[in-house]
XYZ file of C-alpha atoms in Angstrom:
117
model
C 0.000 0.000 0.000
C 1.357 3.539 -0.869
C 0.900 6.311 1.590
C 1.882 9.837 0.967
C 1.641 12.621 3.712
C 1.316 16.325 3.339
C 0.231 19.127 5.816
C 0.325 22.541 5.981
C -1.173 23.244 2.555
C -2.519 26.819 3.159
C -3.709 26.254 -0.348
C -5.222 30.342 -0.273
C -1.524 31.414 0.031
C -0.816 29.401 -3.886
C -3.696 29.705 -5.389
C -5.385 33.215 -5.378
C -8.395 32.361 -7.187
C -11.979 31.520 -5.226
C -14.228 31.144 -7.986
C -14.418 27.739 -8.899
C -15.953 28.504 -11.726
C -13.028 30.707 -13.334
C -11.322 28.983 -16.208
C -8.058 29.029 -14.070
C -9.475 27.618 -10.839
C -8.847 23.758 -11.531
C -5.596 25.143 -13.702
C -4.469 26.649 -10.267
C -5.160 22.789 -8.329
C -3.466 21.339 -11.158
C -0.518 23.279 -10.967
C -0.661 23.002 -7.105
C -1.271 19.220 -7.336
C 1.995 18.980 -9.235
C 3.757 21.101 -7.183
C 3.377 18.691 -4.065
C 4.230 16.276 -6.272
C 1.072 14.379 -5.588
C 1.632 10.968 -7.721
C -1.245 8.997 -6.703
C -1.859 5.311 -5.019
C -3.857 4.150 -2.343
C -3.566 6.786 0.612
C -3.135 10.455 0.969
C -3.128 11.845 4.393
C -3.140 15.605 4.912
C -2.195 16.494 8.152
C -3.765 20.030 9.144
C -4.187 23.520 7.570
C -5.344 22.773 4.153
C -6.541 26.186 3.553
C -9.105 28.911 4.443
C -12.201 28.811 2.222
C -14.260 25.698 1.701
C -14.439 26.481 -2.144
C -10.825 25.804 -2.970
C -10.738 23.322 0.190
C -13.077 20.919 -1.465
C -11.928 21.651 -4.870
C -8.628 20.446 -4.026
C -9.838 16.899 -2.314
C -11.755 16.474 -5.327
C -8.869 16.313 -7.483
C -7.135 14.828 -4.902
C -9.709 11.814 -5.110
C -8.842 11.786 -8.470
C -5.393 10.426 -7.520
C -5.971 8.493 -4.476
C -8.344 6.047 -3.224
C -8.664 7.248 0.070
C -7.791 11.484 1.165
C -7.566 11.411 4.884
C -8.077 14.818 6.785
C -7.256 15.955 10.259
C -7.919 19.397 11.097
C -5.455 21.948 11.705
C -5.610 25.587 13.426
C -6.175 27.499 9.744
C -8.629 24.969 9.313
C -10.780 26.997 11.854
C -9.919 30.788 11.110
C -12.977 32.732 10.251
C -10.961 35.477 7.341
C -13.381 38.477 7.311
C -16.411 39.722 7.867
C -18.192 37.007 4.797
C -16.824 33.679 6.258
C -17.599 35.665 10.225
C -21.519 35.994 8.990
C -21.354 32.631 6.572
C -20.663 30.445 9.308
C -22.383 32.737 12.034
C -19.038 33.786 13.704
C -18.384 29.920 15.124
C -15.605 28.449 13.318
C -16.910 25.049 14.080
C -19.387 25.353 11.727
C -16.689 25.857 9.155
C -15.706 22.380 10.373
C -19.235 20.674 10.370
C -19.567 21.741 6.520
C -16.054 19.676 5.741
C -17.005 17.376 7.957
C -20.451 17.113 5.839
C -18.555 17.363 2.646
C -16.464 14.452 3.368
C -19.067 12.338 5.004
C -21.133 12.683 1.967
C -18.323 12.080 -0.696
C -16.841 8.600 -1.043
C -13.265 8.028 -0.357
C -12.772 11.269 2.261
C -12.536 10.538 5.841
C -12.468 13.334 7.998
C -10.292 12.268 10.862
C -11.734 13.467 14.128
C -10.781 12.169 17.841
Protein backbone atom coordinates (compact mmCIF):
# COMPACT_ATOMS: atom_id res chain seq x y z
CA UNK A 1 0.00 0.00 0.00
CA UNK A 2 1.36 3.54 -0.87
CA UNK A 3 0.90 6.31 1.59
CA UNK A 4 1.88 9.84 0.97
CA UNK A 5 1.64 12.62 3.71
CA UNK A 6 1.32 16.32 3.34
CA UNK A 7 0.23 19.13 5.82
CA UNK A 8 0.32 22.54 5.98
CA UNK A 9 -1.17 23.24 2.56
CA UNK A 10 -2.52 26.82 3.16
CA UNK A 11 -3.71 26.25 -0.35
CA UNK A 12 -5.22 30.34 -0.27
CA UNK A 13 -1.52 31.41 0.03
CA UNK A 14 -0.82 29.40 -3.89
CA UNK A 15 -3.70 29.71 -5.39
CA UNK A 16 -5.38 33.22 -5.38
CA UNK A 17 -8.39 32.36 -7.19
CA UNK A 18 -11.98 31.52 -5.23
CA UNK A 19 -14.23 31.14 -7.99
CA UNK A 20 -14.42 27.74 -8.90
CA UNK A 21 -15.95 28.50 -11.73
CA UNK A 22 -13.03 30.71 -13.33
CA UNK A 23 -11.32 28.98 -16.21
CA UNK A 24 -8.06 29.03 -14.07
CA UNK A 25 -9.47 27.62 -10.84
CA UNK A 26 -8.85 23.76 -11.53
CA UNK A 27 -5.60 25.14 -13.70
CA UNK A 28 -4.47 26.65 -10.27
CA UNK A 29 -5.16 22.79 -8.33
CA UNK A 30 -3.47 21.34 -11.16
CA UNK A 31 -0.52 23.28 -10.97
CA UNK A 32 -0.66 23.00 -7.10
CA UNK A 33 -1.27 19.22 -7.34
CA UNK A 34 1.99 18.98 -9.23
CA UNK A 35 3.76 21.10 -7.18
CA UNK A 36 3.38 18.69 -4.07
CA UNK A 37 4.23 16.28 -6.27
CA UNK A 38 1.07 14.38 -5.59
CA UNK A 39 1.63 10.97 -7.72
CA UNK A 40 -1.24 9.00 -6.70
CA UNK A 41 -1.86 5.31 -5.02
CA UNK A 42 -3.86 4.15 -2.34
CA UNK A 43 -3.57 6.79 0.61
CA UNK A 44 -3.13 10.46 0.97
CA UNK A 45 -3.13 11.84 4.39
CA UNK A 46 -3.14 15.60 4.91
CA UNK A 47 -2.19 16.49 8.15
CA UNK A 48 -3.77 20.03 9.14
CA UNK A 49 -4.19 23.52 7.57
CA UNK A 50 -5.34 22.77 4.15
CA UNK A 51 -6.54 26.19 3.55
CA UNK A 52 -9.10 28.91 4.44
CA UNK A 53 -12.20 28.81 2.22
CA UNK A 54 -14.26 25.70 1.70
CA UNK A 55 -14.44 26.48 -2.14
CA UNK A 56 -10.82 25.80 -2.97
CA UNK A 57 -10.74 23.32 0.19
CA UNK A 58 -13.08 20.92 -1.47
CA UNK A 59 -11.93 21.65 -4.87
CA UNK A 60 -8.63 20.45 -4.03
CA UNK A 61 -9.84 16.90 -2.31
CA UNK A 62 -11.75 16.47 -5.33
CA UNK A 63 -8.87 16.31 -7.48
CA UNK A 64 -7.13 14.83 -4.90
CA UNK A 65 -9.71 11.81 -5.11
CA UNK A 66 -8.84 11.79 -8.47
CA UNK A 67 -5.39 10.43 -7.52
CA UNK A 68 -5.97 8.49 -4.48
CA UNK A 69 -8.34 6.05 -3.22
CA UNK A 70 -8.66 7.25 0.07
CA UNK A 71 -7.79 11.48 1.16
CA UNK A 72 -7.57 11.41 4.88
CA UNK A 73 -8.08 14.82 6.78
CA UNK A 74 -7.26 15.95 10.26
CA UNK A 75 -7.92 19.40 11.10
CA UNK A 76 -5.45 21.95 11.70
CA UNK A 77 -5.61 25.59 13.43
CA UNK A 78 -6.18 27.50 9.74
CA UNK A 79 -8.63 24.97 9.31
CA UNK A 80 -10.78 27.00 11.85
CA UNK A 81 -9.92 30.79 11.11
CA UNK A 82 -12.98 32.73 10.25
CA UNK A 83 -10.96 35.48 7.34
CA UNK A 84 -13.38 38.48 7.31
CA UNK A 85 -16.41 39.72 7.87
CA UNK A 86 -18.19 37.01 4.80
CA UNK A 87 -16.82 33.68 6.26
CA UNK A 88 -17.60 35.67 10.23
CA UNK A 89 -21.52 35.99 8.99
CA UNK A 90 -21.35 32.63 6.57
CA UNK A 91 -20.66 30.44 9.31
CA UNK A 92 -22.38 32.74 12.03
CA UNK A 93 -19.04 33.79 13.70
CA UNK A 94 -18.38 29.92 15.12
CA UNK A 95 -15.61 28.45 13.32
CA UNK A 96 -16.91 25.05 14.08
CA UNK A 97 -19.39 25.35 11.73
CA UNK A 98 -16.69 25.86 9.15
CA UNK A 99 -15.71 22.38 10.37
CA UNK A 100 -19.23 20.67 10.37
CA UNK A 101 -19.57 21.74 6.52
CA UNK A 102 -16.05 19.68 5.74
CA UNK A 103 -17.00 17.38 7.96
CA UNK A 104 -20.45 17.11 5.84
CA UNK A 105 -18.56 17.36 2.65
CA UNK A 106 -16.46 14.45 3.37
CA UNK A 107 -19.07 12.34 5.00
CA UNK A 108 -21.13 12.68 1.97
CA UNK A 109 -18.32 12.08 -0.70
CA UNK A 110 -16.84 8.60 -1.04
CA UNK A 111 -13.26 8.03 -0.36
CA UNK A 112 -12.77 11.27 2.26
CA UNK A 113 -12.54 10.54 5.84
CA UNK A 114 -12.47 13.33 8.00
CA UNK A 115 -10.29 12.27 10.86
CA UNK A 116 -11.73 13.47 14.13
CA UNK A 117 -10.78 12.17 17.84
Amino acid sequence: MKVDYISDLHLDFWIRELNPQSPKFQKLIDQYLDMIHAKGGDVLIIAGDLGHYFQQDSAFLLACKELYRHVMIVRGNHDMYLIGNGQEKKYLKDSMNRVLEMKRFCRETEGLHYLDG
